[in-house]
mmCIF file with all atom_site columns, C-alpha atoms in Angstrom:
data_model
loop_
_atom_site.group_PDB
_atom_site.id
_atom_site.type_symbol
_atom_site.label_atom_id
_atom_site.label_alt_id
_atom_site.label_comp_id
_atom_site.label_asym_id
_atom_site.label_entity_id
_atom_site.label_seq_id
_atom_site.pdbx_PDB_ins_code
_atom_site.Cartn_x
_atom_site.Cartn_y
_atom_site.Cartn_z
_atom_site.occupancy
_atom_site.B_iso_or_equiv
_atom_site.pdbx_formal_charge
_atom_site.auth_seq_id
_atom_site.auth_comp_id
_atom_site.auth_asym_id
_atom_site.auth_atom_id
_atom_site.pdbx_PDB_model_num
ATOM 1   C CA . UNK A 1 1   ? 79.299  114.643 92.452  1.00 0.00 ? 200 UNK A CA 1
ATOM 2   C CA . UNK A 1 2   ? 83.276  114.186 91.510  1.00 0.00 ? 201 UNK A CA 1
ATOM 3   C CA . UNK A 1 3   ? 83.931  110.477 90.723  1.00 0.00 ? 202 UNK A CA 1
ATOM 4   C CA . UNK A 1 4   ? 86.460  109.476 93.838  1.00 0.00 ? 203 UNK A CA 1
ATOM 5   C CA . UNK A 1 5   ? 90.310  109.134 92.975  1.00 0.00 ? 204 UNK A CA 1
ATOM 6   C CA . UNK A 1 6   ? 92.739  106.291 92.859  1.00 0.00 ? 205 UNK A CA 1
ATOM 7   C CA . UNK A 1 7   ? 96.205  107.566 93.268  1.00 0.00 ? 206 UNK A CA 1
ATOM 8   C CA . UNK A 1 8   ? 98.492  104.986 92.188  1.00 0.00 ? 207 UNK A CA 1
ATOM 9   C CA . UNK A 1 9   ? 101.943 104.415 93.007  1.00 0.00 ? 208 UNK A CA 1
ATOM 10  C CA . UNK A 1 10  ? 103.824 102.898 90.122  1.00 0.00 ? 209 UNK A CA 1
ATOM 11  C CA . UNK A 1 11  ? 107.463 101.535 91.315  1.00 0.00 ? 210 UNK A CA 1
ATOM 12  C CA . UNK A 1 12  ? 107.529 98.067  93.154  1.00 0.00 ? 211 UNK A CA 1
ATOM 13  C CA . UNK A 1 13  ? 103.363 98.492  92.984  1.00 0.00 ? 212 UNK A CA 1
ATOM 14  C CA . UNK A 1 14  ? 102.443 98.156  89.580  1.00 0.00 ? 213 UNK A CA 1
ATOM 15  C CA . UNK A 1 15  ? 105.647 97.323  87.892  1.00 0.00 ? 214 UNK A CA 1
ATOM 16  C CA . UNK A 1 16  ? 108.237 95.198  89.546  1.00 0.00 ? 215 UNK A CA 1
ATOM 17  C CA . UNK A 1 17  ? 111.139 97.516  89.843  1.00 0.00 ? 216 UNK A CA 1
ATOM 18  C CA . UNK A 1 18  ? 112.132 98.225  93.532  1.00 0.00 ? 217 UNK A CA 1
ATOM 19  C CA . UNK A 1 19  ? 115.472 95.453  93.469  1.00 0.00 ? 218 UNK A CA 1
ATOM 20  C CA . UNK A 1 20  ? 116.328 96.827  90.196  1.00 0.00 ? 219 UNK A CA 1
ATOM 21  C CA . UNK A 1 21  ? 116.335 100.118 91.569  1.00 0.00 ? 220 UNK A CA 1
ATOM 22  C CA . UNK A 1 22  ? 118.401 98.973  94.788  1.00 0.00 ? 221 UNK A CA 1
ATOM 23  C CA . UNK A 1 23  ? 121.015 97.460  92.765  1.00 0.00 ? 222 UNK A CA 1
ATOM 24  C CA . UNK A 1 24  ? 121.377 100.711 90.433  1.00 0.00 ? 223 UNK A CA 1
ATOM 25  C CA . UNK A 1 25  ? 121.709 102.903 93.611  1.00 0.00 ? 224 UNK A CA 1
ATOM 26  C CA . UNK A 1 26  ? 124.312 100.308 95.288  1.00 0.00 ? 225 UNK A CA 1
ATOM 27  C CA . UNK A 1 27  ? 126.609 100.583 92.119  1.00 0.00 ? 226 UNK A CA 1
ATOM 28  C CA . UNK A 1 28  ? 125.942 104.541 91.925  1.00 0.00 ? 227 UNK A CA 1
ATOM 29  C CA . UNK A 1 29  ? 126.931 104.425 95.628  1.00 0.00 ? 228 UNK A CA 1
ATOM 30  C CA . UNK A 1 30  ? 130.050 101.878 94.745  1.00 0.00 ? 229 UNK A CA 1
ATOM 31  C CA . UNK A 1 31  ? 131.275 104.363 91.844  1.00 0.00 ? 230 UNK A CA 1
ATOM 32  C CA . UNK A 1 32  ? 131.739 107.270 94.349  1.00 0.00 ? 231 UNK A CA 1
ATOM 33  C CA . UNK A 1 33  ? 133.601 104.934 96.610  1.00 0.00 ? 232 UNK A CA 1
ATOM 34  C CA . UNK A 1 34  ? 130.984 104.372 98.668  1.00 0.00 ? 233 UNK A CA 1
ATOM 35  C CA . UNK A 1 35  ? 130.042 100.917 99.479  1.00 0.00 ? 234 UNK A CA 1
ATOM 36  C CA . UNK A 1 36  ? 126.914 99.967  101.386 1.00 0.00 ? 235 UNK A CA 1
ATOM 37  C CA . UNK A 1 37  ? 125.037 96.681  101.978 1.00 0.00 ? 236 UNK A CA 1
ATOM 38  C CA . UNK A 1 38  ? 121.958 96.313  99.474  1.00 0.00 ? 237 UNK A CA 1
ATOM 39  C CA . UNK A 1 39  ? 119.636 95.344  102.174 1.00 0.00 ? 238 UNK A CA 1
ATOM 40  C CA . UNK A 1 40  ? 120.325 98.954  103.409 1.00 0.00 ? 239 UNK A CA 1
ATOM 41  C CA . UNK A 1 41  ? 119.422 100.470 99.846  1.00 0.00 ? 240 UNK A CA 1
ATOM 42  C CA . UNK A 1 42  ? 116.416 98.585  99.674  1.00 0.00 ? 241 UNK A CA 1
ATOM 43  C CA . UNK A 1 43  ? 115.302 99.734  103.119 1.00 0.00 ? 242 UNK A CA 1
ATOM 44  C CA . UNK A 1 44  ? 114.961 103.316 101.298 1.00 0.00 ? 243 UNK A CA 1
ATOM 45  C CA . UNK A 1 45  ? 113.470 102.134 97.868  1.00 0.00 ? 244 UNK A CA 1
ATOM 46  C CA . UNK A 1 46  ? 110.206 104.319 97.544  1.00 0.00 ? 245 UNK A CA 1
ATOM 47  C CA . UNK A 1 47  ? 112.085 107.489 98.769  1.00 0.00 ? 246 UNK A CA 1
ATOM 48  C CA . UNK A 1 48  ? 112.695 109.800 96.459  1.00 0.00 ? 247 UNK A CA 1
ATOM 49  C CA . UNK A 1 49  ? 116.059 110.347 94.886  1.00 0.00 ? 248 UNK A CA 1
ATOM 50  C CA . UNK A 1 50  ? 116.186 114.017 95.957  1.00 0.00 ? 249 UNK A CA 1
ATOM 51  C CA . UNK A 1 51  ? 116.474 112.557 99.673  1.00 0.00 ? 250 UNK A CA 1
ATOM 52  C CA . UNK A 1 52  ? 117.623 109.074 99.637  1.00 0.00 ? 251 UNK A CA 1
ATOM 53  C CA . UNK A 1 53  ? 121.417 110.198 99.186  1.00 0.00 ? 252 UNK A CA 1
ATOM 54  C CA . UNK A 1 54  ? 121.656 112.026 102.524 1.00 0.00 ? 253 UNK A CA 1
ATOM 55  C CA . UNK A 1 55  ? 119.022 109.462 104.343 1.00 0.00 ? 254 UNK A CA 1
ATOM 56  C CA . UNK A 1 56  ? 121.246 106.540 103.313 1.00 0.00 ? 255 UNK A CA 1
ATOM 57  C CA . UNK A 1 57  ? 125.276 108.384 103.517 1.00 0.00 ? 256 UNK A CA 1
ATOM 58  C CA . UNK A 1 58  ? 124.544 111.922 105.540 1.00 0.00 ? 257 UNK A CA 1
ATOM 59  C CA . UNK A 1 59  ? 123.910 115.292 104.312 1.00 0.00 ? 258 UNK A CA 1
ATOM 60  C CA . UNK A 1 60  ? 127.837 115.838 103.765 1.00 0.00 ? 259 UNK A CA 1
ATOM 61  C CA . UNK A 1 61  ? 127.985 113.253 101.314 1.00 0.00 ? 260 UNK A CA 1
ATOM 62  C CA . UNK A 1 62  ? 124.440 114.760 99.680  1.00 0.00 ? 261 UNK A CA 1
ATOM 63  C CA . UNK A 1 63  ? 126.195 118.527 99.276  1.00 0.00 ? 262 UNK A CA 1
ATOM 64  C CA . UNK A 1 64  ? 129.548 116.954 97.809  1.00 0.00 ? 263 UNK A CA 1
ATOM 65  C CA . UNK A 1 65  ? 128.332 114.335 95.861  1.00 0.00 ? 264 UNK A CA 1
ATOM 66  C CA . UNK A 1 66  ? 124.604 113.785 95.541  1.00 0.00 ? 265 UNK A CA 1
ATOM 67  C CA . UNK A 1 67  ? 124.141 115.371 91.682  1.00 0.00 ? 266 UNK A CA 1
ATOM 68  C CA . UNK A 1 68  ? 126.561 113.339 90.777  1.00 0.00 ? 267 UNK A CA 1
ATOM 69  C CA . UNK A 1 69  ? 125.415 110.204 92.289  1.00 0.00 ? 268 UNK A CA 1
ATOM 70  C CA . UNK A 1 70  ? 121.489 110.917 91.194  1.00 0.00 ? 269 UNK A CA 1
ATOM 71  C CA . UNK A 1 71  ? 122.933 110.677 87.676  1.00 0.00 ? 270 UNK A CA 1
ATOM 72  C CA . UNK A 1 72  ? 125.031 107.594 88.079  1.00 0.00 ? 271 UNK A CA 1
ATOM 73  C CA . UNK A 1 73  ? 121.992 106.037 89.392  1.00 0.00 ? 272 UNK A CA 1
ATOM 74  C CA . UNK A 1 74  ? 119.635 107.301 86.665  1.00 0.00 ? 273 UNK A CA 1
ATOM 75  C CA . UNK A 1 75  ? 122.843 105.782 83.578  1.00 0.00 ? 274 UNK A CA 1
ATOM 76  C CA . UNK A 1 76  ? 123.065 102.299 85.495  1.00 0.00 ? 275 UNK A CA 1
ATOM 77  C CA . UNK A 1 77  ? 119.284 102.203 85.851  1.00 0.00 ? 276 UNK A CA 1
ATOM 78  C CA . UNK A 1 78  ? 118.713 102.759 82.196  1.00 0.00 ? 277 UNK A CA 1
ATOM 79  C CA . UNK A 1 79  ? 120.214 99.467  81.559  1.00 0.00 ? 278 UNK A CA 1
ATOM 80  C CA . UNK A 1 80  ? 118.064 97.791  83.719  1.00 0.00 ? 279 UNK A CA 1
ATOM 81  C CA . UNK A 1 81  ? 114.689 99.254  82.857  1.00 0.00 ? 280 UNK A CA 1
ATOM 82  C CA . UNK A 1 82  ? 114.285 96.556  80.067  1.00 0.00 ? 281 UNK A CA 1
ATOM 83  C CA . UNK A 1 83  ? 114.304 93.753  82.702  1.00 0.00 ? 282 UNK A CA 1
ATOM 84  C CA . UNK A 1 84  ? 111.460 95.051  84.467  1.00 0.00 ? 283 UNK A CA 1
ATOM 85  C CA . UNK A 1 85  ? 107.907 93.359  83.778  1.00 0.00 ? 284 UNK A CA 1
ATOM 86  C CA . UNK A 1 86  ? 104.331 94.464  85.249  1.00 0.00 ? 285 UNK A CA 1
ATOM 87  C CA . UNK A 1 87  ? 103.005 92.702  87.864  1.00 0.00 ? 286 UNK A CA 1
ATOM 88  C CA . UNK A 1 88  ? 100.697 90.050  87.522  1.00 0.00 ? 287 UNK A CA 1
ATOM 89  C CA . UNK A 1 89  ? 97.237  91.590  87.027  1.00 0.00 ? 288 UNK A CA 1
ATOM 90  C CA . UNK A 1 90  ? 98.891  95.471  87.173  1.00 0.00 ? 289 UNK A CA 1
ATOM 91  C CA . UNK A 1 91  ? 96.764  96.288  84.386  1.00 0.00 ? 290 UNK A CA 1
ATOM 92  C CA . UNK A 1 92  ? 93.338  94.492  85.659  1.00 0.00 ? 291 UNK A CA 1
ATOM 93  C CA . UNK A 1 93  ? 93.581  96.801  88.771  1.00 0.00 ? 292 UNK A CA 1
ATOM 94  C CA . UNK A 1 94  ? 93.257  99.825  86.817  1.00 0.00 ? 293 UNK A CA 1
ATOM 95  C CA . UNK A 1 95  ? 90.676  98.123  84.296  1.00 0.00 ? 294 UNK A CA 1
ATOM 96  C CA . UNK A 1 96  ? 88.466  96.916  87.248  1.00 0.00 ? 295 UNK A CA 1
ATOM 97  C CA . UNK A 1 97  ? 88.853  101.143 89.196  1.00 0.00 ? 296 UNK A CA 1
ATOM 98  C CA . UNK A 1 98  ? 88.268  102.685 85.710  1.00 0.00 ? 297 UNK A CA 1
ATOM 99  C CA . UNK A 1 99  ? 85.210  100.156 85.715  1.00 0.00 ? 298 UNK A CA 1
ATOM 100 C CA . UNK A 1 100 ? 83.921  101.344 89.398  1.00 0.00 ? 299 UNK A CA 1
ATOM 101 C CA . UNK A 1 101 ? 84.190  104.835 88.164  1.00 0.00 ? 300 UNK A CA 1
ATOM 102 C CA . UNK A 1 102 ? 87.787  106.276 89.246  1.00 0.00 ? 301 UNK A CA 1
ATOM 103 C CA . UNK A 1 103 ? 89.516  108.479 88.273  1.00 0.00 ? 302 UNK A CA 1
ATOM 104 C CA . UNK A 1 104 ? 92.817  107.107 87.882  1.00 0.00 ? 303 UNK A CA 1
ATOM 105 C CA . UNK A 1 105 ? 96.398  109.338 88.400  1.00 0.00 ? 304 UNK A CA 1
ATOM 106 C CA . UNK A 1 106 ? 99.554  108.133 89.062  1.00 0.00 ? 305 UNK A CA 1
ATOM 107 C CA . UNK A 1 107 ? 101.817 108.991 91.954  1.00 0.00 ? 306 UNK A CA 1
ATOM 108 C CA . UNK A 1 108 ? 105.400 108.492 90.454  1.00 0.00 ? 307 UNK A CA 1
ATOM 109 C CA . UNK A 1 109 ? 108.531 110.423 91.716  1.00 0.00 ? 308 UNK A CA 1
ATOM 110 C CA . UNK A 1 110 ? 110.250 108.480 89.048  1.00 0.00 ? 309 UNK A CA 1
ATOM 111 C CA . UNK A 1 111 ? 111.944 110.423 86.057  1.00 0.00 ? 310 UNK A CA 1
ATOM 112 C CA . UNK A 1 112 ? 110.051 111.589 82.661  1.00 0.00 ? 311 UNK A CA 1
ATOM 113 C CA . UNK A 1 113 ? 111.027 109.071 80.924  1.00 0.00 ? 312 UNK A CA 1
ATOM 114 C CA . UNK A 1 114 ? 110.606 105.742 83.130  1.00 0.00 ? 313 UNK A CA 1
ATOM 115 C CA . UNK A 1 115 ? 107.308 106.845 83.744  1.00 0.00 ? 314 UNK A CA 1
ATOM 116 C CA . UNK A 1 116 ? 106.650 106.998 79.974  1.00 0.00 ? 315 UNK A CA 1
ATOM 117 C CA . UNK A 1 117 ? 108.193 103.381 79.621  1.00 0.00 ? 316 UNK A CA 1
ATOM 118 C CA . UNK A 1 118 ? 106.202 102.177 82.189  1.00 0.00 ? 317 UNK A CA 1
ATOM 119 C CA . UNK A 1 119 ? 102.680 103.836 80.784  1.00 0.00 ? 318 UNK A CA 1
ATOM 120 C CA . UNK A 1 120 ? 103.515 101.558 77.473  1.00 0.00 ? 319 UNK A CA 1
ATOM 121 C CA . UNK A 1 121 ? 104.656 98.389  79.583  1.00 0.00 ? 320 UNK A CA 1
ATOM 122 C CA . UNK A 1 122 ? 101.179 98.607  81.141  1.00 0.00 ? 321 UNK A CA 1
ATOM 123 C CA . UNK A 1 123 ? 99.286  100.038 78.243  1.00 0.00 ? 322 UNK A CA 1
ATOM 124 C CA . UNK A 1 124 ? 97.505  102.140 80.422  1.00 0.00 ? 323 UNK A CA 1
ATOM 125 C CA . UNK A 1 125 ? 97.178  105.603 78.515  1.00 0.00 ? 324 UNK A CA 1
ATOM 126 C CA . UNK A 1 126 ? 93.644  105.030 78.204  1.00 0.00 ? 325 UNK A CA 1
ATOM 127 C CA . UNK A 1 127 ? 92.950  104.557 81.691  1.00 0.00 ? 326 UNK A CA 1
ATOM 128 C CA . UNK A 1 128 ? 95.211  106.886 83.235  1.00 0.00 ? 327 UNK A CA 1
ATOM 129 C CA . UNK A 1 129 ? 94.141  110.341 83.720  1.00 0.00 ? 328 UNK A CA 1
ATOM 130 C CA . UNK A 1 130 ? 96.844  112.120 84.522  1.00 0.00 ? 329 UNK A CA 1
ATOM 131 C CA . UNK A 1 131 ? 100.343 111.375 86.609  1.00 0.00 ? 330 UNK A CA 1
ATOM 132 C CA . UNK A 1 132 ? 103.108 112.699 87.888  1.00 0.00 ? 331 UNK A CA 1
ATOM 133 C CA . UNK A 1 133 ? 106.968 112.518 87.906  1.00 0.00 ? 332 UNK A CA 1
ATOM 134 C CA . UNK A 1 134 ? 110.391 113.882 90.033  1.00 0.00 ? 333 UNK A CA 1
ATOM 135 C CA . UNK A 1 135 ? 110.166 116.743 87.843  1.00 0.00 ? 334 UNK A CA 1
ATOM 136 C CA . UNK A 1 136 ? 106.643 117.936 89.666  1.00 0.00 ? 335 UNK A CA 1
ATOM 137 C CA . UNK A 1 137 ? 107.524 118.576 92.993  1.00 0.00 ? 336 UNK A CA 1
ATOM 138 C CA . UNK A 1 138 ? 110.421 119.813 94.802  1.00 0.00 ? 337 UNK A CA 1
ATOM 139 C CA . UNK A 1 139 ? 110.297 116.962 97.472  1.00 0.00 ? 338 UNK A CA 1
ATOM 140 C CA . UNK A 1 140 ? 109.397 113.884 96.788  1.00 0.00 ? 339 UNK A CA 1
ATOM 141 C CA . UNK A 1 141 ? 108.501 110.691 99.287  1.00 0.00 ? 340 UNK A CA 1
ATOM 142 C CA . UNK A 1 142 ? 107.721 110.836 102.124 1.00 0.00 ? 341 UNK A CA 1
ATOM 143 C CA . UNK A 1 143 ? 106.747 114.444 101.541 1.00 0.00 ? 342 UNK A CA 1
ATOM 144 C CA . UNK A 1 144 ? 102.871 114.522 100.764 1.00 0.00 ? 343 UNK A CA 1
ATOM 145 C CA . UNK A 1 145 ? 104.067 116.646 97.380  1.00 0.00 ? 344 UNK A CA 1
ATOM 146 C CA . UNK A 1 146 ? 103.648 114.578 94.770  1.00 0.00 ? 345 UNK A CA 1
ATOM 147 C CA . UNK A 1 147 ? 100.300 113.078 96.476  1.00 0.00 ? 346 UNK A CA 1
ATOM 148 C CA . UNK A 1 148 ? 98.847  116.539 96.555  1.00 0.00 ? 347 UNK A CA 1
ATOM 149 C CA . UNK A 1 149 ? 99.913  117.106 93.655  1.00 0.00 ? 348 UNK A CA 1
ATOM 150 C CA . UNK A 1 150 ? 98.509  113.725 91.584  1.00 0.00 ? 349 UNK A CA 1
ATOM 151 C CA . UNK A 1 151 ? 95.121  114.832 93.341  1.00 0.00 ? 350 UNK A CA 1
ATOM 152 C CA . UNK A 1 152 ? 94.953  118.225 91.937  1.00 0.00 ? 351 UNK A CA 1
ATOM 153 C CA . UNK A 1 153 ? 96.082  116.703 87.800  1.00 0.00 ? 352 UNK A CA 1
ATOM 154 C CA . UNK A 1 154 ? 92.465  115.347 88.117  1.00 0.00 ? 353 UNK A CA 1
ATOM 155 C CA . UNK A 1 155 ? 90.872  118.067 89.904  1.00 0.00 ? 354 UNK A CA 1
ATOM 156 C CA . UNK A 1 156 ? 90.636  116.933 93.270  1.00 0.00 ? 355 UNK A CA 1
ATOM 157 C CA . UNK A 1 157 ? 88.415  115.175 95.309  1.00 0.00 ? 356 UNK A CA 1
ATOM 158 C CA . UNK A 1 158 ? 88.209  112.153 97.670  1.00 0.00 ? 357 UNK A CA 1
ATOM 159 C CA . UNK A 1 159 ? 90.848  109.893 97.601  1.00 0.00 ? 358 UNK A CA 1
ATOM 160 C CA . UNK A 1 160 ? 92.682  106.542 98.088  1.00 0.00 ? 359 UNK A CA 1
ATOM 161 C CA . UNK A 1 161 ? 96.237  105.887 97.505  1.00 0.00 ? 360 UNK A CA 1
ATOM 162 C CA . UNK A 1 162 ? 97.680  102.543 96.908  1.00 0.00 ? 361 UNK A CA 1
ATOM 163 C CA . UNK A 1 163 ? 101.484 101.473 97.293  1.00 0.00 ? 362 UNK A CA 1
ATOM 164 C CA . UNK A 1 164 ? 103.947 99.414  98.309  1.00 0.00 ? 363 UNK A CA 1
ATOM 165 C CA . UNK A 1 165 ? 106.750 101.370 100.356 1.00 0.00 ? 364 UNK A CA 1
ATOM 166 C CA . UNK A 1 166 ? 106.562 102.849 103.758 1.00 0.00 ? 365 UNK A CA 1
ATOM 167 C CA . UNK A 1 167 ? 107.472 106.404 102.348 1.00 0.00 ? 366 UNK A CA 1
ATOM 168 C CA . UNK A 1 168 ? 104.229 105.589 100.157 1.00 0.00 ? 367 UNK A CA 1
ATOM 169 C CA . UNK A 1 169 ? 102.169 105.607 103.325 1.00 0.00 ? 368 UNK A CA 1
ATOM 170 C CA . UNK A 1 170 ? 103.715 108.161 104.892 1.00 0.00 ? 369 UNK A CA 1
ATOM 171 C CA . UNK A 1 171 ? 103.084 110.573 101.829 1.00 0.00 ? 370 UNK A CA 1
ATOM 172 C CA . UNK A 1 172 ? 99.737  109.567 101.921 1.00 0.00 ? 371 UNK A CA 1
ATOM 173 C CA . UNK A 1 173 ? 98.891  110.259 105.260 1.00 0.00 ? 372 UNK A CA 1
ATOM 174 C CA . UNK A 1 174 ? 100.689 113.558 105.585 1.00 0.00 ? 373 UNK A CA 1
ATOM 175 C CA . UNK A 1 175 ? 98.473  114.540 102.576 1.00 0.00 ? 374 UNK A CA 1
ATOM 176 C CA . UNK A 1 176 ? 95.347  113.517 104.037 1.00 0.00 ? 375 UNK A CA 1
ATOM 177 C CA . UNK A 1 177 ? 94.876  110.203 102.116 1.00 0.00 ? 376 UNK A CA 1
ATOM 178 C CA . UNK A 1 178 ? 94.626  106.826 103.479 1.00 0.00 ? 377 UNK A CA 1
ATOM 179 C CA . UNK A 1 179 ? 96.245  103.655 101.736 1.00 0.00 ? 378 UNK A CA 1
ATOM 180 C CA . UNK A 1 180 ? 95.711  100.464 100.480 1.00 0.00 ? 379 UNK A CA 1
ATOM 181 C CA . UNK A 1 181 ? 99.140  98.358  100.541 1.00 0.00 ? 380 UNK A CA 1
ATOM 182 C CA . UNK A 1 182 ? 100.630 96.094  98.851  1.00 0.00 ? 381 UNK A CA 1
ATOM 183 C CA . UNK A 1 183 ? 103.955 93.380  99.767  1.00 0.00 ? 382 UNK A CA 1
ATOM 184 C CA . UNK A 1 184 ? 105.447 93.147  96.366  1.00 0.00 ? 383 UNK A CA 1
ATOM 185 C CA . UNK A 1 185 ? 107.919 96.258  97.262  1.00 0.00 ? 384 UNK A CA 1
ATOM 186 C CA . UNK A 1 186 ? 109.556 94.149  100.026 1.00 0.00 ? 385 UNK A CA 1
ATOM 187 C CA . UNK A 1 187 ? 108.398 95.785  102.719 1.00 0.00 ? 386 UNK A CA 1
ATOM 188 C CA . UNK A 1 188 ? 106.612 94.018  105.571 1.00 0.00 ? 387 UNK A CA 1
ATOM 189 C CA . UNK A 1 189 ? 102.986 94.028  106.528 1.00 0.00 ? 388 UNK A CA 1
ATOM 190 C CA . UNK A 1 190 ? 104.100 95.437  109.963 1.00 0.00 ? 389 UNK A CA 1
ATOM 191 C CA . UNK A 1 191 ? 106.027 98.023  109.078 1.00 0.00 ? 390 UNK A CA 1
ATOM 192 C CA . UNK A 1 192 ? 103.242 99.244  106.341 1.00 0.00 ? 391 UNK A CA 1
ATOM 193 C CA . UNK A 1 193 ? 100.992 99.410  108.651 1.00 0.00 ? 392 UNK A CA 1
ATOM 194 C CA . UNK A 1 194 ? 103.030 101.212 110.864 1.00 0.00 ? 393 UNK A CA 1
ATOM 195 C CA . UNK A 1 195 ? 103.858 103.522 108.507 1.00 0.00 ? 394 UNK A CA 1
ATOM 196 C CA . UNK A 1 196 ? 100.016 104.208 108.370 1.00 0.00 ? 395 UNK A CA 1
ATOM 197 C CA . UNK A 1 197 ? 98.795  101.303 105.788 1.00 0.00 ? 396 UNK A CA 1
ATOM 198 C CA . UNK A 1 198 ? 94.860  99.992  106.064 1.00 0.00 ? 397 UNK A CA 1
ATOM 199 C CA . UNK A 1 199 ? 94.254  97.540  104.172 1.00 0.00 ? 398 UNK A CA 1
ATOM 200 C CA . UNK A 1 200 ? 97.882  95.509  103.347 1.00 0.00 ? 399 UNK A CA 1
ATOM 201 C CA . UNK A 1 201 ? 97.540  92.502  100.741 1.00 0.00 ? 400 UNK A CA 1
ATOM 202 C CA . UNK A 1 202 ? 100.027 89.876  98.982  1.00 0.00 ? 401 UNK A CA 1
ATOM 203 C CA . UNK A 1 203 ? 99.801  91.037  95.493  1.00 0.00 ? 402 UNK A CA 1
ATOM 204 C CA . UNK A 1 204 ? 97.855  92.896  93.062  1.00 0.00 ? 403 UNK A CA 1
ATOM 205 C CA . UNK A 1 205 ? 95.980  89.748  92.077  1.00 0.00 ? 404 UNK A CA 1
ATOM 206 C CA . UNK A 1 206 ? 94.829  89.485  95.984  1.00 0.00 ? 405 UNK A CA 1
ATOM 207 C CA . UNK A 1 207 ? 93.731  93.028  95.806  1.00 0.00 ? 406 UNK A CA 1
ATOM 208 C CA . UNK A 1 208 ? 92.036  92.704  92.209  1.00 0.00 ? 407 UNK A CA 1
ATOM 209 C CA . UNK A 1 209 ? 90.079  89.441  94.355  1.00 0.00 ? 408 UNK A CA 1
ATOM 210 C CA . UNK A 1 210 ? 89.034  91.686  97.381  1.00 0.00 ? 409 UNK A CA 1
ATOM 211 C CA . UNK A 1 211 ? 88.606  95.094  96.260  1.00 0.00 ? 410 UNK A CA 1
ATOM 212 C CA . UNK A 1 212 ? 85.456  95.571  98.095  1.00 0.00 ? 411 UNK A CA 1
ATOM 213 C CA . UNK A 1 213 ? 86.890  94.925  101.290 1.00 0.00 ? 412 UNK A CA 1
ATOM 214 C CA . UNK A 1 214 ? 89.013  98.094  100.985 1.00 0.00 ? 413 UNK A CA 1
ATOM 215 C CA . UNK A 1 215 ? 88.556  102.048 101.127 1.00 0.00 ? 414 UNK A CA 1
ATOM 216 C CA . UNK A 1 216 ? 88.503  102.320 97.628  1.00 0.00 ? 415 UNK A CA 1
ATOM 217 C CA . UNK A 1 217 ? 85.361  100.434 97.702  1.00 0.00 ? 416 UNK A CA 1
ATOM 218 C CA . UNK A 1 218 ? 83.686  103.225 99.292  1.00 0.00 ? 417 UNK A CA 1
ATOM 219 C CA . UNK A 1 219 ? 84.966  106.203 98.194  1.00 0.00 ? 418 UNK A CA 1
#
C-alpha cells in the first residue's frame, strides 16, 4: 500500500514570506505607475504571479505590462528574501509527517531559486521528496496544476494539502484534495474555510500539537 502524501505549501505556510511578497508586488506595481493599496496586494498573496497581474489591475494592464512587472517583482523580492525566517516549528511539521510515514512534496509556485533558498532555510532536503516550482505548470494558484502535479513527483496516491491562502484551498479542492489550514498567511479562518479549508489552526506549532485531529491523521 502507497504511504499517503503531504503536499505542502511553502510561502506564508512554512516560511514567513506572504508581507514580504506584498510589499515587492506594491513597489513592482508603483514602478509601472501603478499605485495600489497593500491591503489589496495582500488579498492576492498565494496566487500565482502568472495571474495576479490581471486579477489585481485587469487583463489590459497584464498584455501591456505584466512581463515586465513579474520581473520587477522577482529584482525587488530578491532583496527581501534574506529577511524571511521559518516559522516556528516549520521544520518539526515535516519531521513529525516523515515520522507518521508521508511522503512529503512541496506545492510551491514560487521561482527556482526561492524554492532552493527556502529548502536550505528549513533544512529539509532530507525530508522532502520531491517539489515543485512556477516553472512546472502553466497556471499556477488557484488552478489545481501545481497540486496535481506535486502528487504525481511522488507517484501519486492519497492526499492532504496544507496551506495558508485561499487560492491554496481552492487548488486543492479543484484537484481533488482536501486541506488543512493554517492563519499565518493573513487570511481569515472564515474565508479559508470558505474557500474549502477543514481543519484551520493558529500556527504550525498548534498544528504540530493536534495533528491527530486532522485528515492527515488518517490518510
Amino acid at each position: 500500500m502507497a504511504k499517503p502524501i503531504a503536499v505542502l505549501d511553502v510561502d506564508g505556510t512554512l516560511v514567513d514570506t506572504n508581507y514580504h511578497h506584498a510589499i515587492a508586488w506594491y513597489r513592482a506595481f508603483r514602478e509601472h505607475g501603478l499605485t495600489l493599496p497593500v491591503w489589496r496586494v495582500h488579498r492576492h498573496i498565494g496566487m500565482g504571479g502568472d495571474q495576479l497581474v490581471a486579477a489585481l489591475v485587469g487583463q489590459r494592464v497584464e498584455d501591456r505590462q505584466g512581463d515586465s512587472i513579474r520581473a520587477a517583482e522577482t529584482a525587488l523580492y530578491a532583496d527581501l528574501i534574506g529577511e524571511v525566517e521559518p516559522f516556528a516549528d516549520a521544520r518539526r511539521l515535516l519531521e513529525l509527517l516523515d515520522g507518521r510515514g508521508h511522503r512529503l512534496v512541496l506545492a510551491s509556485s514560487g521561482k527556482r531559486d526561492e524554492v532552493d533558498h527556502y529548502l536550505d532555510l528549513l533544512d529539509a532536503r532530507d525530508l522532502v521528496e520531491a517539489w515543485t516550482t512556477s516553472a512546472d505548470v502553466e497556471r499556477t494558484k488557484p488552478d489545481p496544476d501545481l497540486v496535481v502535479t506535486a502528487i504525481d513527483k511522488v507517484g501519486g496516491g492519497e492526499a492532504v494539502m496544507v496551506g495558508d491562502s485561499t487560492f491554496d484551498c481552492q487548488a486543492a479542492g479543484r484537484a481533488g484534495v482536501p486541506t488543512v489550514a493554517v492563519l499565518t498567511g493573513g487570511f481569515s479562518e472564515q474565508e479559508l474555510r470558505q474557500a474549502g479549508a477543514g481543519p484551520v489552526f493558529e500556527s504550525l506549532t498548534e498544528l504540530c500539537e493536534r495533528l491527530d485531529e486532522t485528515p492527515l491523521a488518517s490518510v
